Amino acid sequence: MKLNVKRKIILISIVSHLFVLAMLGIIFYGEKIFKNIIIPISLVVLVVQTVLFLIWWRCPHCNKHLGRYIKDFNYCPYCGKELDELYDD
């Protein structure tokens, strides 16, 4: 999978998670379902997103993490090779 596709998946998942959490917070604020179900599920989703970010956001050549900012990189800041190419996970 191309690195830019992975970047888009990570960004979409983070934004959608925050949006859904905000909407559920508005709807169920102060109710037990929010505290007992929605927050734990949200934390699990956040952990999964973090793991995906740590695994996927790496240079396909040197395997170094590209940093915490998800922006368009054309070349790896460590090895200088082009990032947007196909590689196996």
mmCIF file of N, CA and C in Angstrom:
data_model
loop_
_atom_site.group_PDB
_atom_site.id
_atom_site.type_symbol
_atom_site.label_atom_id
_atom_site.label_comp_id
_atom_site.label_asym_id
_atom_site.label_seq_id
_atom_site.Cartn_x
_atom_site.Cartn_y
_atom_site.Cartn_z
ATOM 1 N N MET A 1 0.848 -1.173 0.000
ATOM 2 C CA MET A 1 0.000 0.000 0.000
ATOM 3 C C MET A 1 0.896 1.239 0.000
ATOM 4 N N LYS A 2 0.510 2.239 -0.779
ATOM 5 C CA LYS A 2 1.304 3.459 -0.841
ATOM 6 C C LYS A 2 1.212 4.224 0.473
ATOM 7 N N LEU A 3 2.293 4.924 0.782
ATOM 8 C CA LEU A 3 2.369 5.664 2.038
ATOM 9 C C LEU A 3 1.312 6.764 2.099
ATOM 10 N N ASN A 4 1.048 7.434 0.982
ATOM 11 C CA ASN A 4 0.033 8.492 0.996
ATOM 12 C C ASN A 4 -1.366 7.932 1.239
ATOM 13 N N VAL A 5 -1.631 6.714 0.791
ATOM 14 C CA VAL A 5 -2.916 6.068 1.075
ATOM 15 C C VAL A 5 -3.015 5.778 2.567
ATOM 16 N N LYS A 6 -1.939 5.289 3.149
ATOM 17 C CA LYS A 6 -1.922 5.031 4.594
ATOM 18 C C LYS A 6 -2.130 6.319 5.375
ATOM 19 N N ARG A 7 -1.500 7.394 4.910
ATOM 20 C CA ARG A 7 -1.636 8.690 5.579
ATOM 21 C C ARG A 7 -3.096 9.132 5.563
ATOM 22 N N LYS A 8 -3.757 8.976 4.424
ATOM 23 C CA LYS A 8 -5.165 9.368 4.325
ATOM 24 C C LYS A 8 -6.050 8.511 5.226
ATOM 25 N N ILE A 9 -5.771 7.222 5.300
ATOM 26 C CA ILE A 9 -6.549 6.340 6.175
ATOM 27 C C ILE A 9 -6.396 6.766 7.629
ATOM 28 N N ILE A 10 -5.178 7.069 8.043
ATOM 29 C CA ILE A 10 -4.923 7.499 9.419
ATOM 30 C C ILE A 10 -5.656 8.806 9.710
ATOM 31 N N LEU A 11 -5.543 9.778 8.815
ATOM 32 C CA LEU A 11 -6.203 11.069 9.034
ATOM 33 C C LEU A 11 -7.722 10.938 9.082
ATOM 34 N N ILE A 12 -8.288 10.174 8.157
ATOM 35 C CA ILE A 12 -9.740 9.991 8.135
ATOM 36 C C ILE A 12 -10.216 9.286 9.397
ATOM 37 N N SER A 13 -9.473 8.293 9.856
ATOM 38 C CA SER A 13 -9.895 7.572 11.057
ATOM 39 C C SER A 13 -9.834 8.463 12.295
ATOM 40 N N ILE A 14 -8.820 9.304 12.391
ATOM 41 C CA ILE A 14 -8.702 10.196 13.548
ATOM 42 C C ILE A 14 -9.822 11.234 13.544
ATOM 43 N N VAL A 15 -10.051 11.863 12.406
ATOM 44 C CA VAL A 15 -11.083 12.893 12.316
ATOM 45 C C VAL A 15 -12.470 12.299 12.558
ATOM 46 N N SER A 16 -12.743 11.146 11.952
ATOM 47 C CA SER A 16 -14.060 10.532 12.145
ATOM 48 C C SER A 16 -14.257 10.079 13.587
ATOM 49 N N HIS A 17 -13.203 9.584 14.221
ATOM 50 C CA HIS A 17 -13.291 9.178 15.622
ATOM 51 C C HIS A 17 -13.630 10.372 16.506
ATOM 52 N N LEU A 18 -12.950 11.478 16.303
ATOM 53 C CA LEU A 18 -13.219 12.665 17.110
ATOM 54 C C LEU A 18 -14.628 13.203 16.863
ATOM 55 N N PHE A 19 -15.074 13.177 15.612
ATOM 56 C CA PHE A 19 -16.421 13.652 15.289
ATOM 57 C C PHE A 19 -17.483 12.786 15.952
ATOM 58 N N VAL A 20 -17.345 11.478 15.817
ATOM 59 C CA VAL A 20 -18.325 10.563 16.415
ATOM 60 C C VAL A 20 -18.324 10.695 17.934
ATOM 61 N N LEU A 21 -17.143 10.789 18.534
ATOM 62 C CA LEU A 21 -17.064 10.944 19.983
ATOM 63 C C LEU A 21 -17.741 12.240 20.432
ATOM 64 N N ALA A 22 -17.530 13.319 19.702
ATOM 65 C CA ALA A 22 -18.162 14.591 20.052
ATOM 66 C C ALA A 22 -19.683 14.504 19.933
ATOM 67 N N MET A 23 -20.164 13.900 18.867
ATOM 68 C CA MET A 23 -21.616 13.766 18.685
ATOM 69 C C MET A 23 -22.231 12.889 19.774
ATOM 70 N N LEU A 24 -21.586 11.777 20.084
ATOM 71 C CA LEU A 24 -22.100 10.908 21.144
ATOM 72 C C LEU A 24 -22.034 11.597 22.502
ATOM 73 N N GLY A 25 -21.005 12.395 22.709
ATOM 74 C CA GLY A 25 -20.896 13.147 23.950
ATOM 75 C C GLY A 25 -22.023 14.148 24.113
ATOM 76 N N ILE A 26 -22.393 14.784 23.019
ATOM 77 C CA ILE A 26 -23.502 15.739 23.063
ATOM 78 C C ILE A 26 -24.827 15.018 23.324
ATOM 79 N N ILE A 27 -25.015 13.882 22.661
ATOM 80 C CA ILE A 27 -26.281 13.150 22.785
ATOM 81 C C ILE A 27 -26.436 12.516 24.166
ATOM 82 N N PHE A 28 -25.374 11.873 24.643
ATOM 83 C CA PHE A 28 -25.481 11.075 25.867
ATOM 84 C C PHE A 28 -24.791 11.706 27.076
ATOM 85 N N TYR A 29 -24.533 12.999 27.072
ATOM 86 C CA TYR A 29 -23.832 13.631 28.182
ATOM 87 C C TYR A 29 -24.595 13.422 29.488
ATOM 88 N N GLY A 30 -23.882 12.951 30.497
ATOM 89 C CA GLY A 30 -24.466 12.757 31.818
ATOM 90 C C GLY A 30 -25.165 11.431 32.016
ATOM 91 N N GLU A 31 -25.260 10.617 30.988
ATOM 92 C CA GLU A 31 -25.921 9.320 31.129
ATOM 93 C C GLU A 31 -24.873 8.228 31.361
ATOM 94 N N LYS A 32 -25.310 7.133 31.964
ATOM 95 C CA LYS A 32 -24.392 6.034 32.275
ATOM 96 C C LYS A 32 -23.812 5.392 31.023
ATOM 97 N N ILE A 33 -24.580 5.342 29.934
ATOM 98 C CA ILE A 33 -24.091 4.702 28.715
ATOM 99 C C ILE A 33 -22.831 5.407 28.208
ATOM 100 N N PHE A 34 -22.754 6.716 28.384
ATOM 101 C CA PHE A 34 -21.575 7.451 27.930
ATOM 102 C C PHE A 34 -20.348 7.041 28.724
ATOM 103 N N LYS A 35 -20.511 6.973 30.031
ATOM 104 C CA LYS A 35 -19.381 6.648 30.901
ATOM 105 C C LYS A 35 -19.014 5.174 30.835
ATOM 106 N N ASN A 36 -19.973 4.300 30.749
ATOM 107 C CA ASN A 36 -19.716 2.863 30.841
ATOM 108 C C ASN A 36 -19.432 2.183 29.510
ATOM 109 N N ILE A 37 -19.906 2.734 28.412
ATOM 110 C CA ILE A 37 -19.749 2.051 27.128
ATOM 111 C C ILE A 37 -18.983 2.894 26.112
ATOM 112 N N ILE A 38 -19.405 4.112 25.902
ATOM 113 C CA ILE A 38 -18.839 4.917 24.822
ATOM 114 C C ILE A 38 -17.387 5.299 25.086
ATOM 115 N N ILE A 39 -17.059 5.722 26.280
ATOM 116 C CA ILE A 39 -15.679 6.111 26.574
ATOM 117 C C ILE A 39 -14.721 4.921 26.485
ATOM 118 N N PRO A 40 -15.025 3.748 27.048
ATOM 119 C CA PRO A 40 -14.109 2.608 26.872
ATOM 120 C C PRO A 40 -13.931 2.196 25.408
ATOM 121 N N ILE A 41 -15.010 2.190 24.638
ATOM 122 C CA ILE A 41 -14.885 1.852 23.219
ATOM 123 C C ILE A 41 -14.034 2.895 22.501
ATOM 124 N N SER A 42 -14.226 4.143 22.844
ATOM 125 C CA SER A 42 -13.442 5.210 22.241
ATOM 126 C C SER A 42 -11.956 5.063 22.568
ATOM 127 N N LEU A 43 -11.650 4.665 23.781
ATOM 128 C CA LEU A 43 -10.250 4.460 24.153
ATOM 129 C C LEU A 43 -9.626 3.297 23.388
ATOM 130 N N VAL A 44 -10.388 2.235 23.165
ATOM 131 C CA VAL A 44 -9.886 1.102 22.378
ATOM 132 C C VAL A 44 -9.609 1.545 20.941
ATOM 133 N N VAL A 45 -10.521 2.307 20.363
ATOM 134 C CA VAL A 45 -10.324 2.809 18.998
ATOM 135 C C VAL A 45 -9.095 3.711 18.938
ATOM 136 N N LEU A 46 -8.897 4.540 19.942
ATOM 137 C CA LEU A 46 -7.731 5.416 19.992
ATOM 138 C C LEU A 46 -6.436 4.613 20.050
ATOM 139 N N VAL A 47 -6.415 3.543 20.821
ATOM 140 C CA VAL A 47 -5.227 2.681 20.896
ATOM 141 C C VAL A 47 -4.954 2.030 19.540
ATOM 142 N N VAL A 48 -5.998 1.551 18.874
ATOM 143 C CA VAL A 48 -5.830 0.936 17.549
ATOM 144 C C VAL A 48 -5.288 1.958 16.553
ATOM 145 N N GLN A 49 -5.806 3.176 16.578
ATOM 146 C CA GLN A 49 -5.310 4.224 15.690
ATOM 147 C C GLN A 49 -3.841 4.538 15.966
ATOM 148 N N THR A 50 -3.459 4.574 17.221
ATOM 149 C CA THR A 50 -2.071 4.844 17.577
ATOM 150 C C THR A 50 -1.154 3.733 17.094
ATOM 151 N N VAL A 51 -1.571 2.488 17.259
ATOM 152 C CA VAL A 51 -0.768 1.352 16.792
ATOM 153 C C VAL A 51 -0.619 1.398 15.273
ATOM 154 N N LEU A 52 -1.709 1.663 14.556
ATOM 155 C CA LEU A 52 -1.624 1.781 13.099
ATOM 156 C C LEU A 52 -0.666 2.893 12.697
ATOM 157 N N PHE A 53 -0.737 4.013 13.382
ATOM 158 C CA PHE A 53 0.156 5.129 13.089
ATOM 159 C C PHE A 53 1.611 4.734 13.300
ATOM 160 N N LEU A 54 1.902 4.059 14.400
ATOM 161 C CA LEU A 54 3.280 3.667 14.694
ATOM 162 C C LEU A 54 3.805 2.622 13.716
ATOM 163 N N ILE A 55 2.931 1.733 13.264
ATOM 164 C CA ILE A 55 3.356 0.682 12.337
ATOM 165 C C ILE A 55 3.441 1.211 10.908
ATOM 166 N N TRP A 56 2.440 1.957 10.472
ATOM 167 C CA TRP A 56 2.346 2.363 9.070
ATOM 168 C C TRP A 56 3.172 3.573 8.701
ATOM 169 N N TRP A 57 3.355 4.521 9.580
ATOM 170 C CA TRP A 57 3.983 5.788 9.217
ATOM 171 C C TRP A 57 5.498 5.678 9.306
ATOM 172 N N ARG A 58 6.056 4.827 8.430
ATOM 173 C CA ARG A 58 7.492 4.567 8.394
ATOM 174 C C ARG A 58 7.993 4.637 6.965
ATOM 175 N N CYS A 59 9.270 4.921 6.837
ATOM 176 C CA CYS A 59 9.916 4.906 5.527
ATOM 177 C C CYS A 59 9.991 3.460 5.040
ATOM 178 N N PRO A 60 9.615 3.194 3.782
ATOM 179 C CA PRO A 60 9.685 1.821 3.274
ATOM 180 C C PRO A 60 11.110 1.341 3.035
ATOM 181 N N HIS A 61 12.077 2.254 3.053
ATOM 182 C CA HIS A 61 13.468 1.893 2.784
ATOM 183 C C HIS A 61 14.274 1.671 4.066
ATOM 184 N N CYS A 62 14.284 2.672 4.948
ATOM 185 C CA CYS A 62 15.096 2.570 6.169
ATOM 186 C C CYS A 62 14.268 2.167 7.386
ATOM 187 N N ASN A 63 12.946 2.140 7.250
ATOM 188 C CA ASN A 63 12.013 1.725 8.301
ATOM 189 C C ASN A 63 12.015 2.645 9.527
ATOM 190 N N LYS A 64 12.483 3.869 9.372
ATOM 191 C CA LYS A 64 12.438 4.819 10.482
ATOM 192 C C LYS A 64 11.084 5.520 10.492
ATOM 193 N N HIS A 65 10.623 5.830 11.702
ATOM 194 C CA HIS A 65 9.335 6.505 11.862
ATOM 195 C C HIS A 65 9.451 7.924 11.311
ATOM 196 N N LEU A 66 8.433 8.366 10.589
ATOM 197 C CA LEU A 66 8.479 9.659 9.912
ATOM 198 C C LEU A 66 8.021 10.823 10.784
ATOM 199 N N GLY A 67 7.835 10.598 12.050
ATOM 200 C CA GLY A 67 7.477 11.681 12.952
ATOM 201 C C GLY A 67 6.002 11.699 13.274
ATOM 202 N N ARG A 68 5.650 12.552 14.198
ATOM 203 C CA ARG A 68 4.260 12.572 14.654
ATOM 204 C C ARG A 68 3.369 13.460 13.796
ATOM 205 N N TYR A 69 3.942 14.239 12.910
ATOM 206 C CA TYR A 69 3.138 15.097 12.046
ATOM 207 C C TYR A 69 2.864 14.374 10.742
ATOM 208 N N ILE A 70 1.596 14.208 10.420
ATOM 209 C CA ILE A 70 1.209 13.511 9.198
ATOM 210 C C ILE A 70 1.063 14.563 8.110
ATOM 211 N N LYS A 71 2.117 14.733 7.356
ATOM 212 C CA LYS A 71 2.079 15.694 6.258
ATOM 213 C C LYS A 71 2.620 15.022 5.010
ATOM 214 N N ASP A 72 2.494 15.707 3.895
ATOM 215 C CA ASP A 72 2.975 15.138 2.640
ATOM 216 C C ASP A 72 4.496 15.188 2.591
ATOM 217 N N PHE A 73 5.095 14.022 2.628
ATOM 218 C CA PHE A 73 6.520 13.896 2.424
ATOM 219 C C PHE A 73 6.729 13.302 1.044
ATOM 220 N N ASN A 74 7.685 13.804 0.304
ATOM 221 C CA ASN A 74 8.059 13.172 -0.958
ATOM 222 C C ASN A 74 9.278 12.285 -0.766
ATOM 223 N N TYR A 75 10.127 12.679 0.178
ATOM 224 C CA TYR A 75 11.360 11.945 0.433
ATOM 225 C C TYR A 75 11.539 11.750 1.930
ATOM 226 N N CYS A 76 12.174 10.657 2.292
ATOM 227 C CA CYS A 76 12.434 10.366 3.699
ATOM 228 C C CYS A 76 13.431 11.382 4.255
ATOM 229 N N PRO A 77 13.162 11.968 5.429
ATOM 230 C CA PRO A 77 14.111 12.909 6.019
ATOM 231 C C PRO A 77 15.382 12.226 6.527
ATOM 232 N N TYR A 78 15.381 10.902 6.627
ATOM 233 C CA TYR A 78 16.537 10.174 7.144
ATOM 234 C C TYR A 78 17.430 9.624 6.035
ATOM 235 N N CYS A 79 16.841 8.902 5.071
ATOM 236 C CA CYS A 79 17.665 8.282 4.022
ATOM 237 C C CYS A 79 17.578 9.021 2.692
ATOM 238 N N GLY A 80 16.603 9.912 2.523
ATOM 239 C CA GLY A 80 16.494 10.718 1.322
ATOM 240 C C GLY A 80 15.846 10.031 0.129
ATOM 241 N N LYS A 81 15.365 8.814 0.294
ATOM 242 C CA LYS A 81 14.753 8.094 -0.821
ATOM 243 C C LYS A 81 13.279 8.462 -0.946
ATOM 244 N N GLU A 82 12.724 8.248 -2.150
ATOM 245 C CA GLU A 82 11.329 8.577 -2.407
ATOM 246 C C GLU A 82 10.407 7.672 -1.593
ATOM 247 N N LEU A 83 9.375 8.268 -1.020
ATOM 248 C CA LEU A 83 8.494 7.533 -0.115
ATOM 249 C C LEU A 83 7.288 6.910 -0.791
ATOM 250 N N ASP A 84 6.733 7.555 -1.771
ATOM 251 C CA ASP A 84 5.466 7.106 -2.338
ATOM 252 C C ASP A 84 5.677 6.013 -3.378
ATOM 253 N N GLU A 85 5.949 4.835 -2.900
ATOM 254 C CA GLU A 85 6.088 3.681 -3.774
ATOM 255 C C GLU A 85 5.450 2.482 -3.101
ATOM 256 N N LEU A 86 5.174 1.471 -3.862
ATOM 257 C CA LEU A 86 4.553 0.272 -3.304
ATOM 258 C C LEU A 86 5.578 -0.546 -2.550
ATOM 259 N N TYR A 87 5.161 -1.075 -1.429
ATOM 260 C CA TYR A 87 5.999 -1.993 -0.675
ATOM 261 C C TYR A 87 5.110 -2.889 0.155
ATOM 262 N N ASP A 88 5.617 -4.044 0.504
ATOM 263 C CA ASP A 88 4.848 -4.996 1.299
ATOM 264 C C ASP A 88 4.998 -4.682 2.765
ATOM 265 N N ASP A 89 3.899 -4.836 3.497
ATOM 266 C CA ASP A 89 3.934 -4.593 4.947
ATOM 267 C C ASP A 89 4.520 -5.772 5.647
#
